[in-house]
């Protein structure tokens, strides 16, 4: 069993390793070393080995990792072999983009509900299979569809109340794109993605490189 000593950063890197392995496999490569993975991703080979060591032995010294085997193991660790019933709350431009992003369903996240508080959107087609539902129907939808993960694409001021509702009725994990800090119980798995913070970090990097270049 994996323990709490495994950091979120390690888990994020595992997902990146998986994407790298998929790319290499498509290129016809069958085996890869930790050094090669590190070079592809700008990481030290020792970091790759350390991350993988948390989950047991994978490769062979002098041979490396068999790509299909390693990718399969990582996909199991990350829950990609399981179908996760997921909903999106907030069907503005971001929510619509997330619904149609192929990388979500391809990784086992089955979107079974789309919700919004805007009465003008409720009842309209979200895609070929789903219609936008009122947020008031979230409790029933969670019970009837077994929703486990909620994706928050609401304005910041609505995010906490939506998260509270999802958790109250049994959702176990939250991915939030709302630009605000959420308060959730320790038993809930949560990932907060603030695009403005990422952009600010990139802007700072550009400024630093410009300054260092002077």
Coordinates of C-alpha atoms in Angstrom, one line a residue, residues 104-187:
X104 CA -10.0 13.6 -19.8
X105 CA -12.1 10.7 -21.1
X106 CA -9.0 9.0 -22.5
X107 CA -7.5 8.7 -19.0
X108 CA -10.6 7.0 -17.6
X109 CA -12.6 10.0 -16.4
X110 CA -16.1 9.5 -17.5
X111 CA -18.1 12.7 -17.4
X112 CA -21.6 11.8 -16.4
X113 CA -23.0 15.3 -15.5
X114 CA -22.6 18.9 -16.3
X115 CA -24.2 21.5 -14.0
X116 CA -24.7 25.3 -13.9
X117 CA -26.8 27.7 -11.9
X118 CA -27.7 29.8 -15.0
X119 CA -31.3 29.0 -15.8
X120 CA -30.7 30.0 -19.5
X121 CA -28.1 27.2 -19.8
X122 CA -30.1 24.6 -17.9
X123 CA -31.6 22.1 -20.3
X124 CA -29.4 23.0 -23.3
X125 CA -27.2 20.4 -24.9
X126 CA -23.7 20.2 -23.4
X127 CA -22.6 17.6 -26.0
X128 CA -24.1 14.7 -27.9
X129 CA -24.9 12.8 -24.7
X130 CA -25.3 15.3 -21.9
X131 CA -27.6 18.2 -21.1
X132 CA -26.7 21.0 -18.7
X133 CA -28.5 20.4 -15.4
X134 CA -29.4 22.8 -12.5
X135 CA -26.9 22.7 -9.6
X136 CA -29.9 22.0 -7.4
X137 CA -30.0 18.5 -9.0
X138 CA -26.4 17.7 -7.9
X139 CA -27.4 15.7 -4.7
X140 CA -29.7 13.3 -6.7
X141 CA -27.2 13.0 -9.5
X142 CA -24.4 12.0 -7.1
X143 CA -26.5 9.3 -5.5
X144 CA -28.0 7.9 -8.8
X145 CA -24.8 8.0 -10.9
X146 CA -22.1 7.4 -8.3
X147 CA -20.2 10.5 -9.0
X148 CA -16.8 10.4 -7.3
X149 CA -14.9 13.5 -8.7
X150 CA -16.1 17.0 -9.2
X151 CA -14.4 19.5 -11.5
X152 CA -15.1 23.1 -10.5
X153 CA -15.2 25.7 -13.3
X154 CA -17.3 28.3 -11.6
X155 CA -16.4 31.9 -10.7
X156 CA -14.4 32.2 -7.4
X157 CA -17.4 33.4 -5.4
X158 CA -19.4 30.2 -6.1
X159 CA -16.7 27.6 -5.7
X160 CA -16.7 27.0 -2.0
X161 CA -20.5 26.5 -1.8
X162 CA -20.4 24.1 -4.8
X163 CA -17.5 22.1 -3.2
X164 CA -19.4 21.9 0.1
X165 CA -22.4 20.5 -1.7
X166 CA -20.4 17.9 -3.7
X167 CA -18.6 16.7 -0.6
X168 CA -21.8 16.6 1.5
X169 CA -23.4 14.1 -0.9
X170 CA -20.4 11.9 -1.3
X171 CA -17.9 13.2 -3.9
X172 CA -14.4 12.1 -2.9
X173 CA -12.2 14.3 -5.0
X174 CA -12.1 17.8 -6.3
X175 CA -10.3 19.5 -9.2
X176 CA -10.8 23.2 -9.0
X177 CA -10.0 25.8 -11.7
X178 CA -11.6 28.6 -9.6
X179 CA -9.1 31.2 -8.6
X180 CA -9.7 30.9 -4.9
X181 CA -8.4 28.8 -2.0
X182 CA -10.8 26.1 -1.0
X183 CA -11.5 24.6 2.5
X184 CA -12.0 20.8 2.4
X185 CA -11.8 18.0 4.9
X186 CA -8.5 16.0 5.0
X187 CA -10.3 12.9 3.7

